[in-house]
Coordinates of C-alpha atoms in Angstrom, one line a residue:
M2 CA 210.3 75.7 135.2
K3 CA 210.5 74.1 131.9
T4 CA 207.7 72.1 130.1
V5 CA 208.7 69.3 127.9
K6 CA 205.9 67.1 125.7
H7 CA 206.7 63.7 125.2
D8 CA 205.8 61.5 122.1
F9 CA 202.5 60.1 123.8
G10 CA 200.3 62.8 124.9
D11 CA 199.2 66.4 123.9
N12 CA 199.3 67.3 127.8
S13 CA 202.1 68.3 129.3
H14 CA 203.8 68.3 132.4
P15 CA 205.9 70.4 134.6
L16 CA 209.9 69.4 134.4
T17 CA 211.7 70.5 137.8
D18 CA 214.7 69.7 139.3
L19 CA 215.0 66.0 140.5
D20 CA 216.4 66.9 143.8
S21 CA 213.6 69.0 144.6
N22 CA 212.3 65.8 146.3
L23 CA 215.2 64.6 148.3
S24 CA 213.6 61.6 150.1
L25 CA 214.8 59.7 146.8
P26 CA 218.6 59.3 145.4
Q27 CA 218.5 62.1 142.6
L28 CA 220.4 62.7 139.8
E29 CA 223.5 65.3 139.8
Q30 CA 221.1 67.9 138.6
P31 CA 222.7 71.2 136.9
R32 CA 220.3 74.3 138.1
Q33 CA 220.6 76.3 135.1
N34 CA 218.0 76.9 132.3
T35 CA 218.4 79.3 129.8
W36 CA 215.4 78.6 127.2
K37 CA 212.4 80.2 127.7
K38 CA 210.5 78.2 125.7
P39 CA 209.4 74.4 126.1
L40 CA 211.3 71.5 124.6
T41 CA 209.5 69.4 122.6
Y42 CA 210.2 65.6 122.0
L43 CA 210.1 64.8 118.2
G44 CA 207.1 61.9 118.2
L45 CA 204.1 62.1 116.9
I46 CA 200.5 61.6 118.2
L47 CA 197.9 60.1 116.2
A48 CA 194.8 59.9 118.7
G49 CA 194.4 60.2 122.4
A50 CA 196.1 62.6 125.1
G51 CA 197.8 61.7 128.3
I52 CA 201.0 60.3 129.7
T53 CA 201.2 56.8 131.4
V54 CA 203.9 55.6 133.7
A55 CA 203.6 51.9 132.8
S56 CA 206.4 49.8 133.4
L57 CA 208.9 48.2 130.6
H58 CA 210.1 45.0 131.0
L59 CA 214.0 45.2 129.5
L60 CA 214.8 42.0 128.0
P61 CA 218.4 40.7 128.4
Y62 CA 220.2 40.0 125.2
T63 CA 223.4 38.1 124.6
Q64 CA 224.1 37.9 121.0
P65 CA 227.3 39.2 119.3
L66 CA 227.2 43.2 118.8
P67 CA 225.6 44.5 115.6
Q68 CA 227.6 45.2 113.0
A69 CA 227.4 49.2 113.3
L70 CA 228.8 48.8 117.3
Q71 CA 232.1 46.8 116.1
P72 CA 234.9 49.5 115.8
S73 CA 236.6 47.3 113.5
L74 CA 234.1 46.7 110.7
A75 CA 232.8 50.6 111.4
E76 CA 236.5 52.1 110.9
T77 CA 237.3 49.8 107.9
A78 CA 233.5 51.3 106.3
N79 CA 234.8 54.8 107.3
Q80 CA 238.0 54.4 105.3
A81 CA 236.5 53.5 102.3
S82 CA 233.6 55.0 101.8
G83 CA 235.2 58.7 101.5
N84 CA 233.3 62.1 101.6
L85 CA 230.4 62.3 99.3
A86 CA 230.2 65.9 99.6
T87 CA 232.9 67.0 96.7
D88 CA 233.1 69.7 93.7
S89 CA 232.7 66.9 91.6
N90 CA 229.4 65.4 93.3
P91 CA 227.0 68.3 93.8
N92 CA 224.2 66.2 94.3
F93 CA 226.2 64.4 97.5
I94 CA 222.9 64.6 99.5
T95 CA 221.1 62.3 96.7
A96 CA 223.8 60.1 97.1
V97 CA 223.6 60.0 100.9
V98 CA 219.7 59.2 101.1
H99 CA 220.5 56.3 98.2
Q100 CA 223.1 55.2 100.5
V101 CA 221.4 55.4 104.0
G102 CA 217.6 55.7 103.2
S103 CA 216.8 51.9 103.0
A104 CA 217.7 51.4 106.5
V105 CA 215.6 54.0 108.0
V106 CA 212.5 52.8 109.4
R107 CA 209.1 53.9 110.9
I108 CA 208.2 52.7 114.6
D109 CA 204.6 52.9 115.4
S110 CA 203.8 52.1 119.0
T111 CA 200.6 52.0 121.3
R112 CA 200.3 52.0 124.4
T113 CA 196.7 51.7 126.8
I114 CA 196.2 54.7 129.2
K115 CA 193.3 55.7 131.6
N116 CA 190.8 58.1 130.3
P117 CA 190.6 61.0 132.6
N118 CA 187.1 62.2 131.6
A119 CA 185.6 58.6 132.3
A120 CA 185.2 59.0 136.1
I121 CA 183.6 62.2 135.6
F122 CA 181.4 61.3 132.9
N123 CA 180.5 57.7 134.4
D124 CA 179.5 59.4 137.8
P125 CA 176.1 58.6 138.7
L126 CA 175.6 61.9 140.0
I127 CA 176.6 63.4 137.2
Q128 CA 174.4 61.2 135.0
Q129 CA 171.6 61.9 137.2
F130 CA 171.7 65.4 137.1
F131 CA 172.6 65.9 133.3
G132 CA 170.3 62.7 132.4
Y133 CA 171.2 59.3 131.5
D134 CA 171.4 59.9 127.7
L135 CA 174.8 61.0 128.5
P136 CA 177.5 58.4 126.1
K137 CA 179.2 55.9 128.0
V138 CA 182.9 56.9 128.2
P139 CA 185.6 54.4 128.3
S140 CA 187.9 53.9 131.1
Q141 CA 190.8 53.2 128.9
E142 CA 191.9 54.5 125.4
I143 CA 194.5 53.5 123.0
E144 CA 197.3 56.1 122.2
R145 CA 199.4 55.8 119.1
G146 CA 203.0 57.3 118.4
I147 CA 205.1 57.4 115.3
G148 CA 208.6 57.7 115.5
S149 CA 211.5 56.8 113.3
G150 CA 214.8 54.6 113.8
F151 CA 217.5 53.1 111.8
I152 CA 219.2 49.6 111.4
I153 CA 222.5 48.8 113.2
D154 CA 222.6 45.0 112.2
S155 CA 221.3 43.2 109.4
N156 CA 219.6 40.7 111.7
G157 CA 217.0 43.2 112.8
E158 CA 218.5 45.6 115.6
V159 CA 217.0 49.2 115.4
L160 CA 218.5 52.0 117.4
T161 CA 215.6 55.0 118.2
N162 CA 215.0 57.2 121.2
A163 CA 213.4 55.3 124.5
H164 CA 210.8 58.1 124.5
V165 CA 209.3 56.3 121.2
V166 CA 208.7 53.1 122.8
N167 CA 208.8 53.3 126.3
G168 CA 205.8 52.2 128.3
A169 CA 204.4 51.0 124.9
D170 CA 202.3 48.2 124.8
T171 CA 203.0 47.5 121.4
V172 CA 205.9 48.4 118.5
S173 CA 205.9 47.7 115.1
V174 CA 208.8 48.8 112.7
T175 CA 208.3 49.3 108.9
L176 CA 210.7 49.5 106.5
K177 CA 211.2 51.5 103.5
D178 CA 210.4 48.4 101.2
G179 CA 206.7 48.4 103.2
R180 CA 207.5 45.1 105.3
T181 CA 206.4 45.6 108.8
F182 CA 207.7 43.4 111.5
K183 CA 206.5 43.1 115.1
G184 CA 209.2 44.5 117.6
K185 CA 210.3 43.7 121.0
V186 CA 212.4 46.3 123.2
M187 CA 215.8 45.1 124.3
G188 CA 216.3 47.9 126.5
A189 CA 215.8 51.2 126.9
D190 CA 217.5 53.9 129.0
P191 CA 215.6 57.1 129.8
V192 CA 218.9 58.9 131.5
T193 CA 220.3 59.2 127.9
D194 CA 216.9 58.5 125.8
I195 CA 218.4 55.5 124.0
A196 CA 216.8 52.3 123.0
V197 CA 217.3 49.4 121.0
V198 CA 214.5 47.2 119.1
K199 CA 214.6 43.9 118.1
I200 CA 213.1 42.7 114.7
E201 CA 212.8 39.0 113.4
A202 CA 214.4 39.4 109.9
N203 CA 217.7 39.1 108.3
N204 CA 219.9 40.4 105.5
L205 CA 218.5 44.3 106.2
P206 CA 220.1 46.9 104.9
T207 CA 222.0 48.9 107.8
V208 CA 223.8 52.1 108.4
R209 CA 227.4 53.2 108.9
L210 CA 228.0 54.7 112.5
G211 CA 230.5 57.9 112.0
N212 CA 232.6 59.6 114.9
S213 CA 230.6 62.7 116.7
D214 CA 233.7 63.2 118.5
K215 CA 234.9 64.8 115.3
L216 CA 232.0 66.9 114.8
Q217 CA 232.8 70.6 113.9
P218 CA 229.9 73.4 113.7
G219 CA 229.0 74.5 110.3
A220 CA 229.7 70.8 108.6
W221 CA 226.8 69.4 106.2
A222 CA 223.7 67.8 108.1
I223 CA 221.1 65.5 106.8
A224 CA 217.9 64.3 108.5
I225 CA 215.9 61.1 107.5
G226 CA 212.9 60.4 109.2
N227 CA 209.1 60.6 109.4
P228 CA 208.0 63.8 110.4
L229 CA 204.6 64.2 110.6
G230 CA 203.9 60.9 109.7
L231 CA 205.5 61.6 106.0
D232 CA 207.5 58.3 105.4
N233 CA 211.2 59.0 104.3
T234 CA 211.2 62.6 104.3
V235 CA 214.9 63.9 103.9
T236 CA 216.0 67.5 105.1
H237 CA 219.7 69.3 105.3
G238 CA 221.0 71.9 106.9
I239 CA 224.4 72.3 109.1
I240 CA 225.8 71.5 112.5
S241 CA 224.9 74.8 114.6
A242 CA 226.5 73.7 117.7
I243 CA 228.2 70.9 119.7
G244 CA 228.2 69.9 123.2
R245 CA 225.1 71.8 124.3
S246 CA 224.2 70.3 127.8
S247 CA 221.0 68.9 128.9
S248 CA 220.3 71.7 131.4
Q249 CA 221.3 74.4 128.5
V250 CA 218.7 72.8 126.2
G251 CA 215.9 72.3 128.7
M252 CA 216.2 68.7 129.7
P253 CA 218.3 68.8 133.1
N254 CA 217.3 65.2 133.5
E255 CA 219.2 63.7 131.0
R256 CA 223.0 63.1 130.7
V257 CA 223.8 64.1 127.3
D258 CA 226.0 66.6 125.4
Y259 CA 223.6 67.6 122.5
I260 CA 224.9 68.2 119.0
Q261 CA 222.6 71.3 117.7
T262 CA 221.1 71.6 114.2
D263 CA 219.2 73.7 111.7
A264 CA 218.2 70.7 109.6
P265 CA 214.4 71.0 109.5
I266 CA 213.0 68.5 112.0
N267 CA 209.4 68.0 113.3
P268 CA 207.5 65.5 115.2
G269 CA 207.8 62.0 113.9
N270 CA 211.5 62.2 113.5
S271 CA 212.3 61.1 117.0
G272 CA 215.0 58.1 116.6
G273 CA 215.7 59.2 113.3
P274 CA 219.5 59.7 111.9
L275 CA 221.0 62.5 111.4
L276 CA 224.0 62.1 108.7
N277 CA 227.4 63.8 107.7
A278 CA 228.1 64.4 104.3
S279 CA 229.9 60.9 103.9
G280 CA 226.5 58.9 104.6
E281 CA 227.6 58.1 108.4
V282 CA 224.9 58.4 111.2
V283 CA 226.7 61.2 113.5
G284 CA 223.5 61.7 115.5
I285 CA 220.0 60.7 116.8
N286 CA 217.2 63.3 116.2
T287 CA 215.2 64.0 119.6
A288 CA 214.1 67.4 120.4
I289 CA 212.9 71.0 119.0
I290 CA 212.6 74.2 120.7
Q291 CA 209.0 75.0 120.4
N292 CA 207.8 77.7 118.2
S293 CA 211.2 78.2 116.8
E294 CA 213.2 77.6 113.5
G295 CA 216.3 75.9 113.3
L296 CA 216.7 74.9 116.7
G297 CA 216.7 70.8 116.8
F298 CA 219.0 68.7 118.9
A299 CA 220.4 65.4 118.6
I300 CA 222.3 62.6 121.0
P301 CA 225.8 61.9 119.6
I302 CA 225.9 58.8 117.7
N303 CA 229.2 58.0 120.4
T304 CA 227.0 58.4 123.1
A305 CA 224.5 55.9 121.6
K306 CA 226.9 53.3 120.6
K307 CA 227.9 53.2 124.3
I308 CA 224.4 53.0 125.5
A309 CA 223.3 50.8 123.1
T310 CA 226.3 48.1 123.5
Q311 CA 225.3 47.9 127.1
L312 CA 221.5 47.7 126.1
I313 CA 222.1 44.9 123.8
S314 CA 224.3 43.0 126.2
T315 CA 222.2 43.2 129.1
G316 CA 219.2 45.0 128.8
K317 CA 219.9 47.9 131.2
V318 CA 222.4 50.8 131.6
N319 CA 223.9 51.3 134.9
H320 CA 224.6 54.9 135.5
P321 CA 226.4 56.2 138.6
Y322 CA 225.3 59.0 140.8
L323 CA 226.2 61.3 143.9
G324 CA 222.8 62.7 145.0
I325 CA 223.3 66.3 144.4
Q326 CA 221.7 69.3 143.2
M327 CA 224.2 71.7 141.9
L328 CA 225.0 75.0 140.5
T329 CA 227.7 76.1 138.1
L330 CA 229.4 79.4 139.8
T331 CA 230.4 82.5 138.1
P332 CA 231.1 86.0 139.7
E333 CA 227.3 87.1 138.7
V334 CA 226.2 83.9 140.2
K335 CA 228.3 84.6 143.3
E336 CA 226.9 88.2 143.7
Q337 CA 223.5 87.3 143.0
I338 CA 223.5 84.5 145.9
N339 CA 225.3 86.7 148.2
S340 CA 223.0 89.8 147.5
D341 CA 219.7 87.8 148.4
P342 CA 218.8 88.1 152.0
N343 CA 216.9 85.2 151.5
S344 CA 219.6 83.0 150.7
P345 CA 220.4 80.2 153.0
I346 CA 224.1 80.1 152.3
T347 CA 227.0 82.8 151.1
V348 CA 229.6 82.0 148.6
E349 CA 233.1 82.8 148.7
E350 CA 234.3 81.0 145.3
S351 CA 233.6 82.5 141.8
Q352 CA 234.6 79.3 140.1
G353 CA 233.6 75.8 140.7
V354 CA 230.4 73.9 141.2
L355 CA 228.4 74.6 144.3
I356 CA 226.6 72.1 145.9
V357 CA 222.7 73.3 146.6
K358 CA 221.1 70.4 148.1
V359 CA 222.2 66.5 149.4
A360 CA 219.9 64.0 148.9
P361 CA 219.5 61.9 152.3
K362 CA 221.5 58.4 152.3
S363 CA 223.0 59.1 149.2
P364 CA 226.7 58.6 148.3
A365 CA 227.1 62.4 148.8
N366 CA 225.6 62.5 152.0
T367 CA 227.7 59.5 153.3
G368 CA 230.7 60.6 151.8
G369 CA 230.8 64.0 153.4
I370 CA 229.4 66.4 150.9
R371 CA 227.1 69.4 152.4
A372 CA 225.2 72.3 151.2
G373 CA 227.2 75.0 150.8
D374 CA 230.5 73.3 149.4
V375 CA 232.1 74.2 146.0
I376 CA 233.8 71.6 144.6
V377 CA 236.7 72.7 142.6
K378 CA 238.4 69.4 141.3
A379 CA 237.5 65.9 140.6
N380 CA 240.1 63.1 140.4
N381 CA 242.7 66.1 140.5
Q382 CA 241.0 67.7 137.4
P383 CA 239.9 71.1 137.7
I384 CA 236.1 71.2 137.5
N385 CA 234.9 74.8 136.1
N386 CA 231.2 73.8 135.5
A387 CA 228.3 71.2 136.5
Q388 CA 228.7 69.4 133.3
E389 CA 232.3 68.7 133.9
L390 CA 231.3 67.5 137.0
Q391 CA 228.3 65.5 136.0
Q392 CA 230.7 63.6 133.3
A393 CA 233.3 62.8 136.1
V394 CA 230.7 60.8 137.9
E395 CA 229.4 59.3 134.7
N396 CA 233.3 58.3 134.0
T397 CA 233.6 56.7 137.3
S398 CA 233.4 53.0 137.1
A399 CA 231.2 50.7 139.6
G400 CA 233.2 50.2 142.7
K401 CA 235.7 52.8 141.7
S402 CA 236.1 55.9 144.1
L403 CA 235.9 59.6 142.8
Q404 CA 238.6 61.9 144.5
L405 CA 237.2 65.3 145.5
Q406 CA 238.4 68.5 146.3
I407 CA 236.3 71.4 147.8
M408 CA 236.2 74.7 149.6
R409 CA 234.3 74.8 152.7
N410 CA 234.4 77.8 155.0
R411 CA 237.7 79.0 153.0
Q412 CA 239.2 75.6 153.6
I413 CA 240.3 72.8 151.3
L414 CA 239.0 69.2 152.0
N415 CA 239.8 66.0 150.0
L416 CA 236.8 63.6 150.0
S417 CA 236.9 60.1 148.5
L418 CA 233.3 59.3 147.2
E419 CA 232.0 56.0 145.7
P420 CA 229.0 56.7 143.4
R421 CA 226.5 54.0 143.2
A422 CA 224.1 53.2 140.5
L423 CA 221.1 55.3 139.7
P424 CA 217.8 53.8 140.7
A425 CA 215.7 52.8 137.7
N426 CA 212.6 55.1 139.2
T427 CA 214.5 58.0 139.8
K428 CA 213.8 59.1 136.3

């Protein structure tokens, strides 16, 4: 079981498979966690402790898309920029920082939480036993967090992590020039950990968004943010790996294939940009593995662009789901399942995706999927692991069917399922 620390709070809560409680619709949850160390979001807590589950009103917005999200403008800028990392420019990192730094912001947020000690210290019996000189403990306290973000539109749209602003009572955005603005959360998507914040300003400096699909391990990586509250800190390294699944890095609740980088990032970097050598944003710094060096993770900017576009236009994101818990099959996994005397199922296949559980009243349940089934194809494409199946579900538009080929009791079955929108409270 993984433990994830969020931006708001020094205490942690266990992160378990979503499908462990099947009374609610669940995410397509891969059951494979390889990290032994807990993953930490990169927010910084200044005061207070605890995690609140306050609801956040997502405000729809119908203005034109920010400049950074308009493909034609981004492509034109990319063609004109060139690569700053050349033999004739040994100080290309300085050039990147000069080009991008003014568009990186600090995000401060506050939220009101219940004080867990209030009920104990204010109990009349406790007061009587220890004496009435015990100090009164307030029932609520204010929690303050620090994160980062970057401006994607000159009229004040800022891209950041959802966990930086989710449930916040107040959000403020501070520019590099010292100006501070009140922020309004246009929308936040916890499934991908992306949020857009709006500030009332214009003629602001903006970043250029790159193409994270073209990233290669070994490429330069530059991070700008507010680690440990130290504003506008710059670090650099390389892209260590791409396509790290959410289950691999210890956040199976999220639907992201992460960029891994060794560029030093710390609490407070959450929501800040990860840049390439041309000064283009290729990722959003999000998390690190605790007590380790060189293991940071960023959300690919192509994922962020897709989500931000929906948040800006509607204030929310509809993620399709089936309602299954699943496991990638390998010969080793097959042997482990079949050799376990307590296993409720046996497996004949050594490749594909094993269905471990099915949520009641879910699309998978009504579509005929059963625990013990092995999915081998989706829309006539081979499925080799849980991430491929999850991506196939994510790519299925609302109202469209997903064609699955499964193995059940050594027989091939073809099923047609219609994924539904993931309920907002599932996350």
